[in-house]
Short mmCIF file of C-alpha atoms in Angstrom, two decimals:
data_model
loop_
_atom_site.label_atom_id
_atom_site.label_comp_id
_atom_site.label_asym_id
_atom_site.label_seq_id
_atom_site.Cartn_x
_atom_site.Cartn_y
_atom_site.Cartn_z
CA UNK K 173 100.85 87.97 120.84
CA UNK K 174 100.51 89.49 124.17
CA UNK K 175 99.56 87.24 126.82
CA UNK K 176 96.81 90.03 128.99
CA UNK K 177 94.36 90.34 125.69
CA UNK K 178 90.88 90.71 128.14
CA UNK K 179 88.16 92.73 128.34
CA UNK K 180 90.41 95.56 130.15
CA UNK K 181 92.79 95.39 127.49
CA UNK K 182 90.65 95.32 124.68
CA UNK K 183 88.17 97.96 125.92
CA UNK K 184 91.13 100.26 126.66
CA UNK K 185 92.27 100.03 122.92
CA UNK K 186 88.82 100.09 121.49
CA UNK K 187 88.57 103.35 123.22
CA UNK K 188 91.88 104.83 122.31
CA UNK K 189 90.95 103.79 118.63
CA UNK K 190 87.40 105.24 118.54
CA UNK K 191 89.14 108.63 120.03
CA UNK K 192 91.57 108.95 117.46
CA UNK K 193 88.94 108.13 114.92
CA UNK K 194 86.43 110.37 116.49
CA UNK K 195 89.19 113.26 116.11
CA UNK K 196 89.58 112.32 112.61
CA UNK K 197 86.42 112.37 111.31
CA UNK K 198 85.23 115.03 113.27
CA UNK K 199 87.78 116.79 111.58
CA UNK K 200 86.42 116.08 108.43
CA UNK K 201 82.42 116.20 109.21
CA UNK K 202 84.16 120.46 109.83
CA UNK K 203 86.50 120.63 106.79
CA UNK K 204 84.92 118.51 104.39
CA UNK K 205 81.86 120.81 104.25
CA UNK K 206 84.19 123.89 104.41
CA UNK K 207 86.05 122.81 101.28
CA UNK K 208 83.19 121.87 99.65
CA UNK K 209 81.69 125.69 99.94
CA UNK K 210 85.33 126.67 98.35
CA UNK K 211 86.12 124.15 95.88
CA UNK K 212 84.06 123.12 93.27
CA UNK K 213 82.85 119.37 92.50
CA UNK K 214 85.13 118.98 89.50
CA UNK K 215 88.23 119.58 91.94
CA UNK K 216 86.97 117.13 94.17
CA UNK K 217 86.63 114.15 91.71
CA UNK K 218 89.89 114.69 90.03
CA UNK K 219 91.54 114.33 93.34
CA UNK K 220 89.10 111.70 94.39
CA UNK K 221 89.61 109.37 91.09
CA UNK K 222 93.67 110.32 91.57
CA UNK K 223 93.60 109.20 94.93
CA UNK K 224 91.72 106.11 94.37
CA UNK K 225 94.83 104.72 92.41
CA UNK K 226 97.20 105.70 94.70
CA UNK K 227 95.57 103.85 97.52
CA UNK K 228 94.91 100.79 95.00
CA UNK K 229 98.71 100.61 94.26
CA UNK K 230 99.72 101.14 98.15
CA UNK K 231 97.18 98.24 98.81
CA UNK K 232 98.78 95.51 96.28
CA UNK K 233 102.56 96.98 97.48
CA UNK K 234 102.38 96.26 100.98
CA UNK K 235 101.76 92.66 99.88
CA UNK K 236 99.90 91.84 103.23
CA UNK K 237 102.65 91.42 105.16
CA UNK K 238 102.04 93.95 107.79
CA UNK K 239 99.24 91.62 108.57
CA UNK K 240 101.00 88.46 108.64
CA UNK K 241 103.53 90.18 111.35
CA UNK K 242 100.69 91.00 113.90
CA UNK K 243 99.35 87.15 114.08
CA UNK K 244 103.13 85.60 114.61
CA UNK K 245 103.58 84.51 117.91
CA UNK K 246 107.41 86.11 118.45
CA UNK K 247 108.84 89.41 117.30
CA UNK K 248 111.51 88.14 115.09
CA UNK K 249 113.91 91.16 114.31
CA UNK K 250 115.36 89.39 111.30
CA UNK K 251 111.58 88.82 109.97
CA UNK K 252 110.49 92.45 110.81
CA UNK K 253 113.36 93.71 109.13
CA UNK K 254 112.86 92.00 105.64
CA UNK K 255 109.36 92.69 105.67
CA UNK K 256 109.83 96.63 105.93
CA UNK K 257 112.83 95.83 102.78
CA UNK K 258 110.35 94.13 101.11
CA UNK K 259 107.72 97.02 101.68
CA UNK K 260 109.97 99.62 100.53
CA UNK K 261 111.26 98.30 97.39
CA UNK K 262 107.73 97.05 95.74
CA UNK K 263 106.09 100.64 96.98
CA UNK K 264 108.99 102.75 95.19
CA UNK K 265 108.58 100.28 92.03
CA UNK K 266 104.76 100.78 92.60
CA UNK K 267 105.83 104.87 92.91
CA UNK K 268 107.74 104.75 89.33
CA UNK K 269 105.63 102.98 87.47
CA UNK K 270 102.72 105.15 88.61
CA UNK K 271 104.40 108.11 87.07
CA UNK K 272 105.56 106.68 84.23
CA UNK K 273 102.23 105.62 83.00
CA UNK K 274 100.33 108.46 84.83
CA UNK K 275 98.72 109.78 81.68
CA UNK K 276 97.40 106.92 79.91
CA UNK K 277 95.60 105.50 83.73
CA UNK K 278 94.07 109.02 83.98
CA UNK K 279 92.59 108.95 80.51
CA UNK K 280 91.43 105.43 81.47
CA UNK K 281 89.69 106.75 84.57
CA UNK K 282 87.52 109.18 82.29
CA UNK K 283 89.52 112.10 84.01
CA UNK K 284 92.82 112.82 81.83
CA UNK K 285 93.04 116.17 83.37
CA UNK K 286 94.49 114.28 86.58
CA UNK K 287 97.83 112.52 85.26
CA UNK K 288 99.80 115.36 86.38
CA UNK K 289 98.04 114.95 90.14
CA UNK K 290 98.59 111.14 89.54
CA UNK K 291 102.45 111.69 88.98
CA UNK K 292 102.83 114.42 92.20
CA UNK K 293 100.67 111.42 94.07
CA UNK K 294 102.47 108.59 93.53
CA UNK K 295 104.93 109.64 96.18
CA UNK K 296 102.44 109.26 98.51
CA UNK K 297 102.50 105.54 98.14
CA UNK K 298 106.29 104.95 99.89
CA UNK K 299 104.95 107.34 102.61
CA UNK K 300 102.73 105.12 103.42
CA UNK K 301 103.93 101.80 103.27
CA UNK K 302 107.18 102.80 104.90
CA UNK K 303 104.85 102.93 107.80
CA UNK K 304 103.50 99.54 107.68
CA UNK K 305 106.12 97.42 109.83
CA UNK K 306 105.54 100.24 112.68
CA UNK K 307 101.95 100.19 112.82
CA UNK K 308 102.24 96.54 112.83
CA UNK K 309 104.25 96.14 115.89
CA UNK K 310 102.41 98.69 117.62
CA UNK K 311 98.86 96.19 116.49
CA UNK K 312 100.48 93.16 117.87
CA UNK K 313 101.30 94.73 121.16
CA UNK K 314 97.89 96.24 121.40
CA UNK K 315 99.35 99.85 122.04
CA UNK K 316 96.52 101.58 120.00
CA UNK K 317 97.01 104.75 122.39
CA UNK K 318 100.15 106.14 120.86
CA UNK K 319 99.11 105.39 117.14
CA UNK K 320 96.00 107.44 118.06
CA UNK K 321 97.68 110.15 119.51
CA UNK K 322 100.14 110.96 116.03
CA UNK K 323 97.20 110.16 113.66
CA UNK K 324 95.46 113.03 115.40
CA UNK K 325 97.74 115.46 115.45
CA UNK K 326 99.09 114.61 111.77
CA UNK K 327 94.85 114.89 110.59
CA UNK K 328 94.71 118.26 112.51
CA UNK K 329 97.32 119.52 111.16
CA UNK K 330 96.74 118.21 107.37
CA UNK K 331 92.98 119.63 107.97
CA UNK K 332 94.00 123.02 108.97
CA UNK K 333 96.54 123.59 105.85
CA UNK K 334 94.34 122.23 103.57
CA UNK K 335 91.57 124.83 104.37
CA UNK K 336 94.12 127.73 104.63
CA UNK K 337 95.25 126.84 101.62
CA UNK K 338 91.89 126.81 100.11
CA UNK K 339 90.80 130.28 101.36
CA UNK K 340 94.08 131.32 99.55
CA UNK K 341 93.10 129.84 96.41
CA UNK K 342 95.49 127.25 95.81
CA UNK K 343 92.03 125.29 94.88
CA UNK K 344 92.83 121.61 94.04
CA UNK K 345 96.41 122.16 95.71
CA UNK K 346 94.91 122.51 99.42
CA UNK K 347 93.86 119.00 99.05
CA UNK K 348 97.36 117.62 98.04
CA UNK K 349 98.60 119.64 101.12
CA UNK K 350 96.49 118.12 103.34
CA UNK K 351 97.59 114.31 102.20
CA UNK K 352 100.98 114.93 102.24
CA UNK K 353 101.39 116.75 105.49
CA UNK K 354 99.52 114.07 107.19
CA UNK K 355 101.67 111.19 105.64
CA UNK K 356 104.41 112.79 106.51
CA UNK K 357 104.02 113.58 110.17
CA UNK K 358 102.24 110.18 110.80
CA UNK K 359 105.28 108.48 109.54
CA UNK K 360 107.58 109.98 111.69
CA UNK K 361 105.33 109.37 114.55
CA UNK K 362 105.03 105.77 114.01
CA UNK K 363 108.86 105.11 113.93
CA UNK K 364 109.12 107.85 117.39
CA UNK K 365 106.29 105.64 119.48
CA UNK K 366 107.19 102.29 118.30
CA UNK K 367 110.87 102.67 118.78
CA UNK K 368 111.58 100.38 115.26
CA UNK K 369 114.99 101.11 113.51
CA UNK K 370 115.23 99.64 110.00
CA UNK K 371 118.59 98.06 109.58
CA UNK K 372 119.91 96.27 106.56
CA UNK K 373 118.58 92.93 107.23
CA UNK K 374 117.50 90.88 104.71
CA UNK K 375 116.02 87.37 104.14
CA UNK K 376 114.35 86.34 101.30
CA UNK K 377 112.97 83.25 102.82
CA UNK K 378 111.68 84.80 105.71
CA UNK K 379 109.65 87.06 103.68
CA UNK K 380 108.51 84.09 101.71
CA UNK K 381 107.28 82.62 104.64
CA UNK K 382 104.85 85.45 105.12
CA UNK K 383 103.19 85.27 102.07
CA UNK K 384 100.89 82.27 102.36
CA UNK K 385 99.15 84.45 105.16
CA UNK K 386 100.02 88.04 103.22
CA UNK K 387 98.63 86.99 99.92
CA UNK K 388 95.37 85.50 100.98
CA UNK K 389 94.76 89.01 103.16
CA UNK K 390 95.85 90.96 100.20
CA UNK K 391 93.13 89.32 97.99
CA UNK K 392 90.58 90.02 100.60
CA UNK K 393 92.14 93.74 100.36
CA UNK K 394 92.04 94.27 96.77
CA UNK K 395 88.36 92.85 96.56
CA UNK K 396 87.22 95.27 99.32
CA UNK K 397 89.23 97.86 97.99
CA UNK K 398 87.34 97.58 94.45
CA UNK K 399 83.83 97.22 96.45
CA UNK K 400 84.91 100.73 97.86
CA UNK K 401 86.03 102.94 95.11
CA UNK K 402 84.81 101.23 91.72
CA UNK K 403 81.61 103.02 92.50
CA UNK K 404 84.15 106.50 92.17
CA UNK K 405 85.77 104.91 88.51
CA UNK K 406 82.03 103.85 87.27
CA UNK K 407 80.07 107.31 87.93
CA UNK K 408 83.93 109.62 87.31
CA UNK K 409 83.89 107.36 83.72
CA UNK K 410 80.15 107.22 82.61
CA UNK K 411 78.29 110.39 84.70
CA UNK K 412 81.16 112.76 84.32
CA UNK K 413 83.44 114.65 87.02
CA UNK K 414 80.43 116.79 88.27
CA UNK K 415 78.86 113.77 89.06
CA UNK K 416 81.98 111.77 90.82
CA UNK K 417 82.70 115.30 92.94
CA UNK K 418 78.97 114.80 94.27
CA UNK K 419 79.64 111.20 95.07
CA UNK K 420 83.01 111.72 96.74
CA UNK K 421 81.70 114.74 99.08
CA UNK K 422 78.87 112.61 99.97
CA UNK K 423 80.41 109.43 100.46
CA UNK K 424 83.23 111.54 102.46
CA UNK K 425 80.66 112.65 104.93
CA UNK K 426 78.22 109.76 104.96
CA UNK K 427 81.36 107.66 105.70
CA UNK K 428 81.94 109.32 108.88
CA UNK K 429 80.11 107.32 111.42
CA UNK K 430 81.20 104.52 110.43
CA UNK K 431 84.86 104.70 110.21
CA UNK K 432 84.97 106.23 113.55
CA UNK K 433 83.84 103.40 115.10
CA UNK K 434 84.34 100.45 112.86
CA UNK K 435 87.81 100.68 111.49
CA UNK K 436 88.89 101.16 115.23
CA UNK K 437 87.01 98.46 116.09
CA UNK K 438 88.15 96.40 113.14
CA UNK K 439 91.62 96.96 113.89
CA UNK K 440 91.71 96.19 117.59
CA UNK K 441 89.29 93.28 117.07
CA UNK K 442 91.80 91.36 114.46
CA UNK K 443 94.88 90.56 117.46
CA UNK K 444 92.31 90.04 119.73
CA UNK K 445 90.70 87.36 117.90
CA UNK K 446 93.74 86.18 116.89
CA UNK K 447 94.80 85.43 119.91
CA UNK K 448 91.68 83.65 121.45
CA UNK K 449 93.37 80.79 119.46
CA UNK K 450 90.99 77.71 119.54
CA UNK K 451 88.72 79.22 122.44
CA UNK K 452 85.49 79.09 119.95
CA UNK K 453 83.03 79.98 122.84
CA UNK K 454 84.71 83.09 123.73
CA UNK K 455 85.17 84.02 120.23
CA UNK K 456 81.43 83.23 119.66
CA UNK K 457 80.53 85.30 122.63
CA UNK K 458 82.78 88.24 121.74
CA UNK K 459 81.70 88.24 117.92
CA UNK K 460 77.49 88.20 118.83
CA UNK K 461 78.41 90.92 121.73
CA UNK K 462 80.65 93.33 119.46
CA UNK K 463 78.38 93.02 116.73
CA UNK K 464 75.49 93.85 118.65
CA UNK K 465 77.19 96.75 120.64
CA UNK K 466 78.38 98.32 117.19
CA UNK K 467 75.03 97.77 115.25
CA UNK K 468 73.23 99.19 117.96
CA UNK K 469 75.54 102.67 118.03
CA UNK K 470 75.67 103.28 114.37
CA UNK K 471 72.57 102.08 112.99
CA UNK K 472 70.48 105.46 114.11
CA UNK K 473 73.25 107.64 112.87
CA UNK K 474 73.66 105.91 109.31
CA UNK K 475 69.46 105.35 108.96
CA UNK K 476 69.16 108.86 110.90
CA UNK K 477 71.46 110.65 108.43
CA UNK K 478 68.75 108.71 105.65
CA UNK K 479 66.27 110.64 107.24
CA UNK K 480 67.72 114.17 107.74
CA UNK K 481 69.68 114.02 104.29
CA UNK K 482 67.86 116.69 102.34
CA UNK K 483 68.41 119.64 105.29
CA UNK K 484 71.39 118.05 106.18
CA UNK K 485 72.90 118.74 102.62
CA UNK K 486 71.86 121.78 102.33
CA UNK K 487 73.03 123.02 105.81
CA UNK K 488 76.65 121.12 105.70
CA UNK K 489 77.33 121.80 101.77
CA UNK K 490 75.63 124.87 100.83
CA UNK K 491 73.23 125.77 98.05
CA UNK K 492 75.21 124.12 94.99
CA UNK K 493 75.53 121.33 96.55
CA UNK K 494 71.43 120.74 97.14
CA UNK K 495 70.63 118.58 94.83
CA UNK K 496 72.77 115.81 95.68
CA UNK K 497 70.93 115.30 98.68
CA UNK K 498 69.17 111.80 97.52
CA UNK K 499 72.83 110.71 96.77
CA UNK K 500 74.21 111.31 100.36
CA UNK K 501 70.52 109.41 102.30
CA UNK K 502 71.36 106.59 99.79
CA UNK K 503 75.29 106.43 100.66
CA UNK K 504 73.96 106.45 104.20
CA UNK K 505 71.48 103.70 103.98
CA UNK K 506 73.98 101.58 101.84
CA UNK K 507 76.56 102.07 104.62
CA UNK K 508 74.17 101.35 107.28
CA UNK K 509 72.63 97.75 105.78
CA UNK K 510 76.68 96.99 106.44
CA UNK K 511 76.83 98.20 110.07
CA UNK K 512 76.31 94.31 111.52
CA UNK K 513 79.02 92.97 109.23
CA UNK K 514 82.05 95.33 111.08
CA UNK K 515 82.98 92.81 113.14
CA UNK K 516 82.84 89.55 110.49
CA UNK K 517 86.45 90.33 108.96
CA UNK K 518 88.40 90.67 111.59
CA UNK K 519 86.89 87.48 112.99
CA UNK K 520 87.30 85.77 110.11
CA UNK K 521 90.99 87.03 109.56
CA UNK K 522 91.20 86.29 113.08
CA UNK K 523 90.14 82.41 113.34
CA UNK K 524 92.71 81.80 110.03
CA UNK K 525 89.45 81.56 107.57
CA UNK K 526 91.17 83.44 104.97
CA UNK K 527 90.30 82.01 101.86
CA UNK K 528 86.71 82.40 102.66
CA UNK K 529 87.27 86.03 103.44
CA UNK K 530 89.19 86.28 99.95
CA UNK K 531 85.82 84.61 97.66
CA UNK K 532 83.67 86.20 99.57
CA UNK K 533 84.97 89.57 98.87
CA UNK K 534 85.74 89.23 95.45
CA UNK K 535 82.16 87.94 95.17
CA UNK K 536 80.78 91.39 96.40
CA UNK K 537 83.45 93.31 94.25
CA UNK K 538 82.24 92.13 91.26
CA UNK K 539 78.54 92.44 92.56
CA UNK K 540 78.88 96.07 93.91
CA UNK K 541 81.15 97.21 90.56
CA UNK K 542 78.43 95.53 87.90
CA UNK K 543 75.14 96.48 89.83
CA UNK K 544 77.14 100.02 90.31
CA UNK K 545 77.73 100.18 86.58
CA UNK K 546 74.52 99.11 84.88
CA UNK K 547 72.47 101.65 87.05
CA UNK K 548 75.38 104.02 86.00
CA UNK K 549 75.35 103.57 82.15
CA UNK K 550 71.88 103.49 81.56
CA UNK K 551 70.23 105.99 84.25
CA UNK K 552 71.35 108.44 87.14
CA UNK K 553 73.62 108.88 89.46
CA UNK K 554 71.01 108.39 92.15
CA UNK K 555 70.05 105.00 90.51
CA UNK K 556 73.54 103.77 90.98
CA UNK K 557 72.94 104.08 94.39
CA UNK K 558 69.93 102.24 94.72
CA UNK K 559 71.73 99.06 92.71
CA UNK K 560 74.70 99.81 95.94
CA UNK K 561 72.20 99.62 98.58
CA UNK K 562 70.48 96.53 96.83
CA UNK K 563 73.75 94.96 96.72
CA UNK K 564 75.01 95.97 100.17
CA UNK K 565 71.54 93.91 101.49
CA UNK K 566 72.28 90.66 99.66
CA UNK K 567 76.01 91.10 101.04
CA UNK K 568 74.51 91.11 104.80
CA UNK K 569 72.62 87.99 104.20
CA UNK K 570 75.67 86.57 102.43
CA UNK K 571 78.68 87.27 105.19
CA UNK K 572 75.97 86.70 107.95
CA UNK K 573 75.66 82.87 106.54
CA UNK K 574 79.75 82.80 106.11
CA UNK K 575 80.50 83.94 109.34
CA UNK K 576 77.54 82.27 111.52
CA UNK K 577 78.52 78.81 109.65
CA UNK K 578 82.61 79.04 111.05
CA UNK K 579 80.93 80.18 114.01
CA UNK K 580 78.81 76.76 114.51
CA UNK K 581 75.62 79.07 115.04
CA UNK K 582 72.66 78.86 114.28
CA UNK K 583 72.04 81.37 110.86
CA UNK K 584 68.53 82.40 111.61
CA UNK K 585 69.70 83.00 115.27
CA UNK K 586 72.43 84.79 114.71
CA UNK K 587 70.63 87.06 111.77
CA UNK K 588 68.11 88.33 113.84
CA UNK K 589 69.90 89.14 117.06
CA UNK K 590 72.22 91.21 114.29
CA UNK K 591 69.70 93.03 112.44
CA UNK K 592 66.72 93.60 115.30
CA UNK K 593 68.66 97.22 116.03
CA UNK K 594 68.88 97.83 112.08
CA UNK K 595 65.03 97.04 111.85
CA UNK K 596 64.72 99.11 115.03
CA UNK K 597 66.85 102.07 112.97
CA UNK K 598 64.66 102.08 110.29
CA UNK K 599 61.26 102.33 111.77
CA UNK K 600 62.51 105.27 114.07
CA UNK K 601 63.77 106.87 110.16
CA UNK K 602 61.10 106.52 108.17
CA UNK K 603 58.87 107.87 111.30
CA UNK K 604 61.01 110.99 111.56
CA UNK K 605 60.71 111.40 107.88
CA UNK K 606 57.06 111.50 107.58
CA UNK K 607 57.10 113.70 110.72
CA UNK K 608 59.51 116.27 108.44
CA UNK K 609 57.44 115.59 105.34
CA UNK K 610 54.08 116.66 107.15
CA UNK K 611 55.26 119.46 109.18
CA UNK K 612 57.94 121.10 107.12
CA UNK K 613 56.02 124.24 106.93
CA UNK K 614 56.43 124.26 111.03
CA UNK K 615 60.28 124.56 110.37
CA UNK K 616 61.48 126.82 107.35
CA UNK K 617 64.79 126.82 108.71
CA UNK K 618 67.30 123.65 107.22
CA UNK K 619 69.26 124.02 110.68
CA UNK K 620 65.97 123.73 112.73
CA UNK K 621 64.83 120.54 110.59
CA UNK K 622 68.41 118.74 111.25
CA UNK K 623 68.08 119.79 114.97
CA UNK K 624 64.32 118.58 115.37
CA UNK K 625 64.87 115.73 113.49
CA UNK K 626 67.99 114.41 115.36
CA UNK K 627 65.97 115.01 118.78
CA UNK K 628 62.40 113.16 117.94
CA UNK K 629 64.54 110.20 116.15
CA UNK K 630 67.16 110.24 119.36
CA UNK K 631 64.09 109.50 121.55
CA UNK K 632 62.26 107.15 119.55
CA UNK K 633 65.24 104.68 118.85
CA UNK K 634 66.15 104.66 122.77
CA UNK K 635 62.57 103.60 123.80
CA UNK K 636 62.66 101.21 120.59
CA UNK K 637 66.34 99.88 122.10
CA UNK K 638 64.65 99.79 125.98
CA UNK K 639 62.17 97.55 124.65
CA UNK K 640 64.22 95.24 121.90
CA UNK K 641 67.43 95.25 123.41
CA UNK K 642 67.04 94.52 127.13
CA UNK K 643 69.22 91.21 127.33
CA UNK K 644 72.14 93.46 125.73
CA UNK K 645 71.51 95.92 128.07
CA UNK K 646 71.18 93.90 131.09
CA UNK K 647 74.47 92.02 130.08
CA UNK K 648 76.52 95.36 129.43
CA UNK K 649 75.40 96.73 132.55
CA UNK K 650 76.42 93.00 134.48
CA UNK K 651 80.02 93.88 132.61
CA UNK K 652 80.44 97.36 133.74
CA UNK K 653 79.71 96.29 137.49
CA UNK K 654 82.00 93.50 137.26
CA UNK K 655 84.61 94.69 135.96
CA UNK K 656 86.38 96.17 138.98
CA UNK K 657 86.43 92.71 140.46
CA UNK K 658 87.82 90.83 137.52
CA UNK K 659 89.30 91.71 134.19
CA UNK K 660 89.32 88.72 132.56
CA UNK K 661 86.17 86.85 132.73
CA UNK K 662 85.77 85.10 129.26
CA UNK K 663 82.78 86.49 128.80
CA UNK K 664 83.53 90.06 128.79
CA UNK K 665 86.50 89.78 127.05
CA UNK K 666 83.28 89.95 124.29
#
């Protein structure tokens, strides 16, 4: 691991990662509504179901080897080459298996018409896994800026091609074009900036040495994947492709704020926490500060989207999707509840708590799948989303207990600090929702409702943060002032 992990390096890399995610999901902010107006819910649902299978197999194929490379003390080229070839062979076998069994898999998922898409999209598996090793080298070097540039470039070109193809009438093929173009460009970029060149070197013994860590990570990632994707499978099977399309469109849009910040922060914090080694006090400070900052930033976005879901759905997706606004609102609420958990996973990975992370991920996956399935079988899509909110609330409490126990922090004190911004954001959202409901006749335009509601909500939340988060704001102010004098103060590495 690099020896210069400090406030400056962490902040710089988080900044680049956030910039990358902002560009990527900013494109989704624009392209998803455009594509939703051109394509049908059934087309969205078909591709979403097929992509779920591809992403799941790609995760299994990687087997966590790239994550294991990140925490290695040195860059052992024999080990790196061996991991590359192991990834490639497994990914090709996965792609072949998906191609052969595409039809029964599609039928099992309740979308038999997606079988031909599964066969085509099987090629995405080796395209994704072939770049894992190159990315792991950038991550362990804390060099996220180069990956950020190529990620943004790949997403920009993929989005442009998707919109162009959709406007030309290519339908579902426009979504496939976006996936393949983005994957090809990012793969080429990763090799260009990492400087990695695969060589015909392989040691089965060296690959097995990574398996203890990688299998634990694979298990937790698979469980997390089931958590995130099982609602799509359940909805498509029991409620139909139309509801699956509505869920997919709402889920993709409601995920933008979280994925801009959280995926960027998680990617940087994992190697950063690993580098902190046995310095528990430093890790503890970093955990609490990073949790507070991400929650303060993201909670108002997610809860605010819940408050403005009805006019936002009409403005962004058009009249044909207007009835799905409760789905968008409840998805935003469910994701907002998990905001404090954003730093918990990289923390547990960084301190070597892979077993704990695995079992809690499994519990969460089972609870999510069971709750959504129960609600979908006996009810509607909205009831399934309510069930998801309840599970995520329980997940917040459970993960907080695990992490604060591992960090030797008082549970109630840590939970109170972590969820305080959630309470402020929820109060803000409820007030905005009530004001819009009461004065909706004064704002007949959905665009005006969104703009006015966002402005009122921002003002209310700012006041609440100034009142409830004074200690956090003071700490951040001190860090900014002292950053020029010293970039390696332990508390600043938070």
